[in-house]
PDB file of C-alpha atoms in Angstrom:
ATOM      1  CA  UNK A   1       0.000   0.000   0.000  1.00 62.00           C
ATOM      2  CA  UNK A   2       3.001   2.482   0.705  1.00 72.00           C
ATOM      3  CA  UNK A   3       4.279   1.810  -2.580  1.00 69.00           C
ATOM      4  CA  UNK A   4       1.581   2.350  -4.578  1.00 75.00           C
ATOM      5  CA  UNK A   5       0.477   5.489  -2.119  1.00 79.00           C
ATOM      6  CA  UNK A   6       3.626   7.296  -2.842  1.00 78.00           C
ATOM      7  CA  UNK A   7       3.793  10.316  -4.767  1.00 78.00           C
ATOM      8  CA  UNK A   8       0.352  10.198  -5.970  1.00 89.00           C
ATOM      9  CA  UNK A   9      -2.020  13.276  -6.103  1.00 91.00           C
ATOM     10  CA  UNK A  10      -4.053  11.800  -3.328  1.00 93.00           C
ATOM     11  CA  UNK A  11      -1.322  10.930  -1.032  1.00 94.00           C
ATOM     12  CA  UNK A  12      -0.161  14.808  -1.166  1.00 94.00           C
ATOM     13  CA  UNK A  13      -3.669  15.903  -1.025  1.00 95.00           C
ATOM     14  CA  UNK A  14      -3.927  14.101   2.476  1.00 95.00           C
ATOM     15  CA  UNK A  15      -1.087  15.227   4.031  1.00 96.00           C
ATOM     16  CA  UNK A  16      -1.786  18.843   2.528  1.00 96.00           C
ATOM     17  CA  UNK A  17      -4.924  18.691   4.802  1.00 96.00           C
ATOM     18  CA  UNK A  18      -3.009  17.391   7.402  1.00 97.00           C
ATOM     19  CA  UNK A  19      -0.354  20.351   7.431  1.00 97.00           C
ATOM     20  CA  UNK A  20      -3.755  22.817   6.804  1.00 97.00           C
ATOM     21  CA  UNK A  21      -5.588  21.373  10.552  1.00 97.00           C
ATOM     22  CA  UNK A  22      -2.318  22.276  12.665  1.00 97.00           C
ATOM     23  CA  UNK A  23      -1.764  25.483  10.491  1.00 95.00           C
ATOM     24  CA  UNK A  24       1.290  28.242  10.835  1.00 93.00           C
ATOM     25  CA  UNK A  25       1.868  26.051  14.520  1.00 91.00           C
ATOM     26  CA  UNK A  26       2.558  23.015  13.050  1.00 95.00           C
ATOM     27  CA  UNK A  27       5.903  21.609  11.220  1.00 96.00           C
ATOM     28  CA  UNK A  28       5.645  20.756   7.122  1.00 95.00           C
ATOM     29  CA  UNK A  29       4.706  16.980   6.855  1.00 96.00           C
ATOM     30  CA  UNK A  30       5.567  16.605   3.183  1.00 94.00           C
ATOM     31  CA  UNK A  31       8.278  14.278   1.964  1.00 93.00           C
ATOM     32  CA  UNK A  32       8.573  12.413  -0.914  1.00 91.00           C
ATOM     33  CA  UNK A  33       8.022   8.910  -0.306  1.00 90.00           C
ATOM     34  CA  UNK A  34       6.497   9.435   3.066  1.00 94.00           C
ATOM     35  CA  UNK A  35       2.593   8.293   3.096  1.00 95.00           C
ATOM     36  CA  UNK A  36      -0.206   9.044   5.574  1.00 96.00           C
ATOM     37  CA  UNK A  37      -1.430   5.484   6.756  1.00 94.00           C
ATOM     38  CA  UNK A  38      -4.067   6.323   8.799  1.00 94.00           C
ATOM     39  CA  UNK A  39      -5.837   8.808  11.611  1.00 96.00           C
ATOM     40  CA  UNK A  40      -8.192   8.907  14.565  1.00 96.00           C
ATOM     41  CA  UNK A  41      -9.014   9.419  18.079  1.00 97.00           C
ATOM     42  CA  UNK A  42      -7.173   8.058  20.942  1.00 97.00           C
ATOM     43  CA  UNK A  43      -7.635   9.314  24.288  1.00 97.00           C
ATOM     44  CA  UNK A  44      -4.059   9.516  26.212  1.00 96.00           C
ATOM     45  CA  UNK A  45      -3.270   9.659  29.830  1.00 93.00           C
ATOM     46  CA  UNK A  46      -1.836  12.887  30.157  1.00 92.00           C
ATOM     47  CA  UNK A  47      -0.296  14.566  34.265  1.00 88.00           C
ATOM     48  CA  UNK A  48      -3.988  15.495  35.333  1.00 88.00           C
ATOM     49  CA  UNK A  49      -6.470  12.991  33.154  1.00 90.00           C
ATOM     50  CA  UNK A  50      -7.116  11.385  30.066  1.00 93.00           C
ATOM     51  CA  UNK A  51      -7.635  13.401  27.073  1.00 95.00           C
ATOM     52  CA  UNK A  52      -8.599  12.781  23.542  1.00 97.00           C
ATOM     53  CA  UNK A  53      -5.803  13.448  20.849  1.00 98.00           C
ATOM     54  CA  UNK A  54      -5.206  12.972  16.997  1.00 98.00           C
ATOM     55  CA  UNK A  55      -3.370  10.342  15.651  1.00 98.00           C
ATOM     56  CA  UNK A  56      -1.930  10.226  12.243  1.00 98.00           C
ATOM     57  CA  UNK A  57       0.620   7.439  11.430  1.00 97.00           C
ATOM     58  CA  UNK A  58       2.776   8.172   8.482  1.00 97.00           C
ATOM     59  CA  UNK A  59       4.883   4.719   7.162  1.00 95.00           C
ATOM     60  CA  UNK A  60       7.965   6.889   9.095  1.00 95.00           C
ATOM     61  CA  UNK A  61       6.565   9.111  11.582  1.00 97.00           C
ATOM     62  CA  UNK A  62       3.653   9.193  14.310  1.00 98.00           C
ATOM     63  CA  UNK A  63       1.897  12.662  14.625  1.00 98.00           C
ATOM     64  CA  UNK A  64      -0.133  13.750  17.354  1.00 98.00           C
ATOM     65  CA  UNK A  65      -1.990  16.896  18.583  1.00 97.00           C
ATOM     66  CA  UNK A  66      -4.794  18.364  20.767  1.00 97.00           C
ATOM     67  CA  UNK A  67      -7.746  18.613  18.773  1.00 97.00           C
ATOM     68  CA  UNK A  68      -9.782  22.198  18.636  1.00 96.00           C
ATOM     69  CA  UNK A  69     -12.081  21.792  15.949  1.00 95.00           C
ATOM     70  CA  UNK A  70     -12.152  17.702  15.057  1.00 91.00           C
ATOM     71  CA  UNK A  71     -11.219  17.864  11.363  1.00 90.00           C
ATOM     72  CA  UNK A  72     -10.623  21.263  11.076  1.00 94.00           C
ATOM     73  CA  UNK A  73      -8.389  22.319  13.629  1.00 96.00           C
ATOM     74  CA  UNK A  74      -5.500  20.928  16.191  1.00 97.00           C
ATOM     75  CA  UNK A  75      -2.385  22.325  17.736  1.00 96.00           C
ATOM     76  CA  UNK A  76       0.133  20.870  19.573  1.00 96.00           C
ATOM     77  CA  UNK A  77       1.895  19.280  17.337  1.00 97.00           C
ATOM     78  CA  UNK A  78       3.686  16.253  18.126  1.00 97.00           C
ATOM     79  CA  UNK A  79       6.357  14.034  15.651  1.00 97.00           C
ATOM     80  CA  UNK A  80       7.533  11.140  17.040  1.00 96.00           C
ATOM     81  CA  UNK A  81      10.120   9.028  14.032  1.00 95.00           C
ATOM     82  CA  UNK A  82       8.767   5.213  14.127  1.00 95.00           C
ATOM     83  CA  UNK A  83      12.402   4.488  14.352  1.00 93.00           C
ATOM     84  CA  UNK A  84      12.305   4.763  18.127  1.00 93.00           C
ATOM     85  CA  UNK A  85       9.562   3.656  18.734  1.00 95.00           C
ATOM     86  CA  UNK A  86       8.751   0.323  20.819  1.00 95.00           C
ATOM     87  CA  UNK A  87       4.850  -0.836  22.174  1.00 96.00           C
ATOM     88  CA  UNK A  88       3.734  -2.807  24.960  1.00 95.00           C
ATOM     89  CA  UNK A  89       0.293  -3.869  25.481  1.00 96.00           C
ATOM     90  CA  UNK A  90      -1.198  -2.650  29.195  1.00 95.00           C
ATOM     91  CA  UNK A  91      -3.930  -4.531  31.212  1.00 94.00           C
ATOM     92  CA  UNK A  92      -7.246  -2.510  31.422  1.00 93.00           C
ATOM     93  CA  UNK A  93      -7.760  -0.219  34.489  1.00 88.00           C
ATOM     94  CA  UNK A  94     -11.284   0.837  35.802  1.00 85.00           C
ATOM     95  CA  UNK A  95     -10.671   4.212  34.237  1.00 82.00           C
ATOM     96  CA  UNK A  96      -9.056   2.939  30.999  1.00 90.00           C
ATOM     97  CA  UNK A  97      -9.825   0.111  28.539  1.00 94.00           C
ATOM     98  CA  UNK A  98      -7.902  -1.143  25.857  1.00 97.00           C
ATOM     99  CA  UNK A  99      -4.750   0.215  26.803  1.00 96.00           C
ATOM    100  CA  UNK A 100      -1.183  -0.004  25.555  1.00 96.00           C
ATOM    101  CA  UNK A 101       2.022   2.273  26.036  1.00 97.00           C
ATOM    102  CA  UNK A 102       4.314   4.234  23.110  1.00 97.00           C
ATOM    103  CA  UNK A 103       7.857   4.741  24.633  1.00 95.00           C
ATOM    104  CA  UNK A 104      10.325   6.671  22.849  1.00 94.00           C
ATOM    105  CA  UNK A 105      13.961   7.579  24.119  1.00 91.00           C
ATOM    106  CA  UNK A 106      12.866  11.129  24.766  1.00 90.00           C
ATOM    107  CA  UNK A 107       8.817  10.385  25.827  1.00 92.00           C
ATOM    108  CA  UNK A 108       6.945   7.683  26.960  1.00 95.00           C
ATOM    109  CA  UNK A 109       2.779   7.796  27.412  1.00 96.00           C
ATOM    110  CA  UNK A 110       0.074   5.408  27.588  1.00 96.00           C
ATOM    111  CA  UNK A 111      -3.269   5.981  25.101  1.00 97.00           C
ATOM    112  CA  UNK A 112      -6.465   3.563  24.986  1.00 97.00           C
ATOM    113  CA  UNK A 113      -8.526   3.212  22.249  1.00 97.00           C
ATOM    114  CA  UNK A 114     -12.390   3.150  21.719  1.00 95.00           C
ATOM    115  CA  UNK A 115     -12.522  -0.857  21.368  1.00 96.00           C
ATOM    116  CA  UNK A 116     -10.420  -3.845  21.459  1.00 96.00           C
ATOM    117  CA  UNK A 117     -10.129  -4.214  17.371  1.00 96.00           C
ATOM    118  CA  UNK A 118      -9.307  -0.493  17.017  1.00 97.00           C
ATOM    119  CA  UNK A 119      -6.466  -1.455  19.562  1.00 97.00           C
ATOM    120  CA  UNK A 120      -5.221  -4.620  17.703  1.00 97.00           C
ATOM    121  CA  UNK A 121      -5.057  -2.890  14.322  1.00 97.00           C
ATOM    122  CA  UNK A 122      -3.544   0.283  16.155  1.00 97.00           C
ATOM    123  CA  UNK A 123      -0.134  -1.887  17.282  1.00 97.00           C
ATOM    124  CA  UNK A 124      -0.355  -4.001  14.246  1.00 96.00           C
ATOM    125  CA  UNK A 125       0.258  -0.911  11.385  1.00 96.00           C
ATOM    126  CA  UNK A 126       2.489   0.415  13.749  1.00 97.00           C
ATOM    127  CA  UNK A 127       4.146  -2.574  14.386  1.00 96.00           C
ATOM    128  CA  UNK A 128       4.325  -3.440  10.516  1.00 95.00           C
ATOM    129  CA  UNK A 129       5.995   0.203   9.719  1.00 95.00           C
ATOM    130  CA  UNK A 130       8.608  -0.077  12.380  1.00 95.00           C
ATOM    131  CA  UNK A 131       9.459  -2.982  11.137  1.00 95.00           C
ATOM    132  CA  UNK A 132      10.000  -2.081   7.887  1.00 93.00           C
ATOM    133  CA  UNK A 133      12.023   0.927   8.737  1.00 93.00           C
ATOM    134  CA  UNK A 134      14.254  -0.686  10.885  1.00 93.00           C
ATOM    135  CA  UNK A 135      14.833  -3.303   7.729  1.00 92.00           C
ATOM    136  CA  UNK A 136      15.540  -0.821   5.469  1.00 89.00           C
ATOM    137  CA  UNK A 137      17.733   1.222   7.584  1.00 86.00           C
ATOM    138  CA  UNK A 138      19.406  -1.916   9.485  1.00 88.00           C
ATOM    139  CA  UNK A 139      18.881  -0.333  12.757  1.00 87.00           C
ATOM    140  CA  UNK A 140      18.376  -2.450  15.693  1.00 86.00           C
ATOM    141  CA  UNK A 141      15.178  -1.941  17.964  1.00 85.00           C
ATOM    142  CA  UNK A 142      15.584   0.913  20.834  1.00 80.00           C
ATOM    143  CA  UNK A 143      16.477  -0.745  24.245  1.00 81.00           C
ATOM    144  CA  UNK A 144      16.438   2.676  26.306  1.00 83.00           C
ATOM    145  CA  UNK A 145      12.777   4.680  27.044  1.00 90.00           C
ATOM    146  CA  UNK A 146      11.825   7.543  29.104  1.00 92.00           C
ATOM    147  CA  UNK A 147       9.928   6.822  31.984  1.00 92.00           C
ATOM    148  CA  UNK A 148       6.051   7.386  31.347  1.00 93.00           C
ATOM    149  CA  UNK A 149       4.922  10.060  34.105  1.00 93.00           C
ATOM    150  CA  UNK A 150       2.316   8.554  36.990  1.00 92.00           C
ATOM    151  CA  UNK A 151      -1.115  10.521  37.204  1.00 91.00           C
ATOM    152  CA  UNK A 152      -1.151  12.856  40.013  1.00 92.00           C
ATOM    153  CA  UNK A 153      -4.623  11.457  41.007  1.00 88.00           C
ATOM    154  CA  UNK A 154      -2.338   8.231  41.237  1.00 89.00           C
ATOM    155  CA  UNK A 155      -1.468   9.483  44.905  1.00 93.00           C
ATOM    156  CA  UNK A 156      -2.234  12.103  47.306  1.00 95.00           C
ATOM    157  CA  UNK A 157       1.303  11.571  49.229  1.00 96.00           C
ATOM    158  CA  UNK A 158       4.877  11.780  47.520  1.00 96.00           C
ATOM    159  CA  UNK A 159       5.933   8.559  46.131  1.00 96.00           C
ATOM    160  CA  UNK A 160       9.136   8.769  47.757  1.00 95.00           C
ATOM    161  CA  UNK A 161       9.148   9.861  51.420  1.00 95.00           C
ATOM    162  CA  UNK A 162       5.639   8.871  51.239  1.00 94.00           C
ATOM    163  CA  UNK A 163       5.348  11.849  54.443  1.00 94.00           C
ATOM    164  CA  UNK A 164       3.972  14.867  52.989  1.00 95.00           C
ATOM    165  CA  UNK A 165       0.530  15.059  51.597  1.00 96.00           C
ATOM    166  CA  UNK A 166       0.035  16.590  48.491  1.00 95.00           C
ATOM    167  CA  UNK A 167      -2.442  20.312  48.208  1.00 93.00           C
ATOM    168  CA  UNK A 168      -3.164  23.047  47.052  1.00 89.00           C
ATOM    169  CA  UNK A 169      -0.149  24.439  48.343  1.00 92.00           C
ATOM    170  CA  UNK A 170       2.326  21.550  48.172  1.00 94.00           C
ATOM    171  CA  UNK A 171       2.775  21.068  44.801  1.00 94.00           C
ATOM    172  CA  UNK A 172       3.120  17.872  42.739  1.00 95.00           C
ATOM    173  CA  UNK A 173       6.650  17.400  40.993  1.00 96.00           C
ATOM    174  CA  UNK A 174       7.255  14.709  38.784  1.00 95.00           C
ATOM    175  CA  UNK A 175      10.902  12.940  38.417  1.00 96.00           C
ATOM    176  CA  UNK A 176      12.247  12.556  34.928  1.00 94.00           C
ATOM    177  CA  UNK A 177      14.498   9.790  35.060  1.00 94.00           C
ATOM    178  CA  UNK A 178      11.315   7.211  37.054  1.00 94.00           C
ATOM    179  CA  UNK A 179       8.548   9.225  36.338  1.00 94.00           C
ATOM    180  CA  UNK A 180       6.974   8.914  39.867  1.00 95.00           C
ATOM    181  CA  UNK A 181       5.204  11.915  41.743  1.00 96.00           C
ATOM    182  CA  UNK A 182       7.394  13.109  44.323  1.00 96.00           C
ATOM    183  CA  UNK A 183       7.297  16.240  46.779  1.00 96.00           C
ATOM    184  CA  UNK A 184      10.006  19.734  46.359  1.00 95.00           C
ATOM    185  CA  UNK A 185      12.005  18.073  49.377  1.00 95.00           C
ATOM    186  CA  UNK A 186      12.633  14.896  47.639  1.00 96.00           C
ATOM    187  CA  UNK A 187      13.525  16.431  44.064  1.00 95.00           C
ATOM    188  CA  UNK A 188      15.443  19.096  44.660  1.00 94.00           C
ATOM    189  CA  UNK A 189      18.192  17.891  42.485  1.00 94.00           C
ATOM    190  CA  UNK A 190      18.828  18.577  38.589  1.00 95.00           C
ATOM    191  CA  UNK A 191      20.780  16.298  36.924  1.00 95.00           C
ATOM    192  CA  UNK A 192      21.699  16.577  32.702  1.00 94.00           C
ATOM    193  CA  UNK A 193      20.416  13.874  31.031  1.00 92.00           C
ATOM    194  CA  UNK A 194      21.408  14.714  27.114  1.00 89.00           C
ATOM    195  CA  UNK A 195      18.959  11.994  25.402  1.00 85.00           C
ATOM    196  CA  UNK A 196      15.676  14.136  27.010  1.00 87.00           C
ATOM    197  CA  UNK A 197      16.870  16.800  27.131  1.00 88.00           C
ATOM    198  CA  UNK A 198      19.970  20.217  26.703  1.00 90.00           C
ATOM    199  CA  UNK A 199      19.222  21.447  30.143  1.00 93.00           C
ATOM    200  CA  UNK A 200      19.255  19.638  33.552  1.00 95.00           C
ATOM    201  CA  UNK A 201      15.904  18.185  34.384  1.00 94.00           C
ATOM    202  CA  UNK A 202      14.339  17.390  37.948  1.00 96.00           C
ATOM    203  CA  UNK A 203      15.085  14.279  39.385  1.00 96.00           C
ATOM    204  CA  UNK A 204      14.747  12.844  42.244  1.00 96.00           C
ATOM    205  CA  UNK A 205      16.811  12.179  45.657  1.00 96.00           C
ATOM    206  CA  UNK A 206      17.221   8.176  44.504  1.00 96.00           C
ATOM    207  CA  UNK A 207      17.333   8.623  40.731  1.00 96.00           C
ATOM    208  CA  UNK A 208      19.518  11.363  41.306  1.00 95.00           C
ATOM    209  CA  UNK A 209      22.547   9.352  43.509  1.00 95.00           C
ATOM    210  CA  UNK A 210      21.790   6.702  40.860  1.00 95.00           C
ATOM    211  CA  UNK A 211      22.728   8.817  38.056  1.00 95.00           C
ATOM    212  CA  UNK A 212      25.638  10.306  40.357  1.00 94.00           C
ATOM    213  CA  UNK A 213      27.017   6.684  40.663  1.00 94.00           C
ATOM    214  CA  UNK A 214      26.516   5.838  37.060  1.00 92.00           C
ATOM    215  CA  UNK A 215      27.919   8.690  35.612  1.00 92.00           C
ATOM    216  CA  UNK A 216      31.559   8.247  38.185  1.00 92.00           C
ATOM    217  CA  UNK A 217      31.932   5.038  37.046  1.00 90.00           C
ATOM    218  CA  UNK A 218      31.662   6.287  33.505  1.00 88.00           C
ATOM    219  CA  UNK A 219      34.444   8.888  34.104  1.00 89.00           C
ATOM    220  CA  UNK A 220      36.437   5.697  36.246  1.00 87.00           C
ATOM    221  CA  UNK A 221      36.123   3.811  33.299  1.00 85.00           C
ATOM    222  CA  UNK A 222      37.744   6.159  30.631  1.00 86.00           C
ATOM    223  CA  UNK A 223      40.147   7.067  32.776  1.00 85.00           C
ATOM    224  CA  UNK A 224      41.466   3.447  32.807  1.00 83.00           C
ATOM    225  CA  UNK A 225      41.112   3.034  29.155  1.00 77.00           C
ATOM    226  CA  UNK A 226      43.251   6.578  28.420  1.00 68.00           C
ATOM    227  CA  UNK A 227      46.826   6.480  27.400  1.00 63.00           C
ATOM    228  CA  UNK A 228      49.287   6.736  30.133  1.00 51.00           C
ATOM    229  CA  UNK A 229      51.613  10.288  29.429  1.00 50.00           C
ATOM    230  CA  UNK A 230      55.085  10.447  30.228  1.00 45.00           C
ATOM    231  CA  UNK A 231      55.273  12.262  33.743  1.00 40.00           C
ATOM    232  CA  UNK A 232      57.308  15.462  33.358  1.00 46.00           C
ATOM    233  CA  UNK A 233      57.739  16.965  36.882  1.00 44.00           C
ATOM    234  CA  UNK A 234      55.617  17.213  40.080  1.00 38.00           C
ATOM    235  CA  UNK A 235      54.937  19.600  42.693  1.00 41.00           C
ATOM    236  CA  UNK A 236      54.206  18.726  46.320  1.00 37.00           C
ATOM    237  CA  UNK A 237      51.426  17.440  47.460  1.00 36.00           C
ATOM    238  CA  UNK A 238      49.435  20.456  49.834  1.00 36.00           C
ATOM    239  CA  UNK A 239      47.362  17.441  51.247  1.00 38.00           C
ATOM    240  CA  UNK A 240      44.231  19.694  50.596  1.00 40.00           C
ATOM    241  CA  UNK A 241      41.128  17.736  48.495  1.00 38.00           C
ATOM    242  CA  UNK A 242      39.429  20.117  45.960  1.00 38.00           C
ATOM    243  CA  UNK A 243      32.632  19.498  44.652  1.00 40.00           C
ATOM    244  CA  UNK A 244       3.306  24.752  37.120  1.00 44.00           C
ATOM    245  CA  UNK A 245       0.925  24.249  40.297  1.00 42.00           C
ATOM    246  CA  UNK A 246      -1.633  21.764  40.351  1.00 42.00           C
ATOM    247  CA  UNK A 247      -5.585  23.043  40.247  1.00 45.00           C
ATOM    248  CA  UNK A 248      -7.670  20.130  40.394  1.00 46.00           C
ATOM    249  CA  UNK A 249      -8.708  18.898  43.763  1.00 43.00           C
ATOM    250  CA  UNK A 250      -6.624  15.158  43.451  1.00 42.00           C
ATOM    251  CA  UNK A 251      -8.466  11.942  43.785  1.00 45.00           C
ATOM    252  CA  UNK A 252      -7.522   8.615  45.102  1.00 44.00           C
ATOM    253  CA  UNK A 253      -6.437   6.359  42.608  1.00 46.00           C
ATOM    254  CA  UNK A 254      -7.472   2.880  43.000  1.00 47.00           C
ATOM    255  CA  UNK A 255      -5.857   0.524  44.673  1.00 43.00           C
ATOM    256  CA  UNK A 256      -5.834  -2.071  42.810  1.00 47.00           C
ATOM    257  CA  UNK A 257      -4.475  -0.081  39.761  1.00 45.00           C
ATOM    258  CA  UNK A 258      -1.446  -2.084  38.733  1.00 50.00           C
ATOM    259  CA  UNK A 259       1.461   0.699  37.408  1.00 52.00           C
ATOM    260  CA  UNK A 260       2.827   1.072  34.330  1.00 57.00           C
ATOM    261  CA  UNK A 261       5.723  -1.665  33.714  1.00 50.00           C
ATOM    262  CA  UNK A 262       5.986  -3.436  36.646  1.00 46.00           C
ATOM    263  CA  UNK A 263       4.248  -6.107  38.957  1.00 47.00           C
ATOM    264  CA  UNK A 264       5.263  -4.529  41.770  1.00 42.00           C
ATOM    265  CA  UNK A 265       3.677  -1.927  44.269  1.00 43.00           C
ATOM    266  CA  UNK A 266       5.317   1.551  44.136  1.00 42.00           C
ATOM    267  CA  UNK A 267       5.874   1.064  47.483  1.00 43.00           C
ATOM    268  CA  UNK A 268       8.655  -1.092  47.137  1.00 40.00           C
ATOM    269  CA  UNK A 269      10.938   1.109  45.139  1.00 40.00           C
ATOM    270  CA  UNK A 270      11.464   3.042  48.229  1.00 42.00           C
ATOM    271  CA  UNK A 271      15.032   3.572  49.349  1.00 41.00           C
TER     272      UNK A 271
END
């Protein structure tokens, strides 16, 4: 079907109207060779609640927006290259049916769609254009995925210290290395994590000495592996060593609401 999409009047035509819904906000979609596969609705678990976004797979790219006018307007344009992208099917919740989760290196998020088939032939077209990129481009599949973000309504107390209570006033943070809802206290730490982003993002306390430890051993590592230099001189030793708030009231998630990639209660990742 790609093949005998591509380049054709209609083809064009498609993504033309594409490019038109997301206007002078929206990036140009036109490539040659690229093909517009398919669109709809899927609703996607955003920080607060689920909300409905456009879809539209391309045989190289997922797009995605907020939708303003269904088929006449959306912004918030999203591109997401198929290349790094990797699914994984996600039991139903009470909220949610018909689940499954998109990770990416930089973003990962869960949407549901309107029925079980809708689901199945969601995964399978993406499934069958992934594939086909990463065979053409001989690219192995993408082993490393941001952490999707927990719901705030997911708890009312941080998901670390699991002490202070989350309010009006006490704000909900969110750590970007595990994704979990934490309090200021427990992610007061920044930490640069190039594949998500240029500028240090919040972490928190545990993700944060993680990352400290990982990135030492890093630096220990090269250091082995560099070239010994001739030693030229030396001076003495001194002896001296040289180092958005929240509006909706929250409610409590239930608890038999199994998280996003593990069998295990959030409870037990405290340290």
């Amino acid at each position: 079907m790609v093949d005998h999409l591509a380049n054709t009047e209609i083809n064009s035509q498609r993504i033309a109207a594409v490019e038109n819904c997301f206007g002078a906000s929206g990036q140009p979609l036109a490539l040659p060779g690229r093909v517009l596969l398919g669109e709809g609705i899927l609703t996607k678990e955003c920080r607060k609640k689920p909300k409905p976004r456009i879809f539209f797979l391309f045989n190289d790219i997922l797009v995605y927006g907020s939708i303003v006018i269904n088929k006449r307007k959306y912004n918030s344009q999203h591109i997401i290259p198929l290349e790094d992208v990797t699914l994984e099917t996600l039991p139903d919740t009470l909220q949610m049916k018909n689940r499954w989760m998109i990770k990416t290196s930089k973003k990962s998020f869960v949407v549901s769609a309107a029925s079980l088939t809708e689901r199945k032939e969601w995964i399978s077209h993406l499934e069958e254009c992934i594939r086909h990129l990463l065979t053409k481009t001989g690219r192995q599949p993408s082993t490393e995925h941001a952490a999707p973000w927990i719901p705030d309504k997911a708890t009312d107390i941080c998901m670390r210290c699991t002490q202070t209570k989350f309010s009006t006033l006490t704000r909900r943070h969110h750590c970007r290395k595990c994704g979990f809802v934490v309090c200021a206290d427990c992610s007061r730490q920044r930490f640069l994590m190039p594949r998500l982003s240029p500028k240090p993002l919040r972490v928190c306390n545990l993700c944060y000495r993680q990352l400290l430890a990982e990135k030492k051993k890093e630096e220990a590592d090269l250091r082995q592996t560099e070239p010994i230099s001739a030693i030229q001189g030396y001076e003495p030793s001194s002896g001296d060593d040289s180092d958005k708030s929240d509006d909706d009231k929250a409610d409590r998630w239930p608890a038999d609401t199994e998280f996003y990639t593990s069998q295990v209660s959030w409870s037990s990742f405290h340290s």
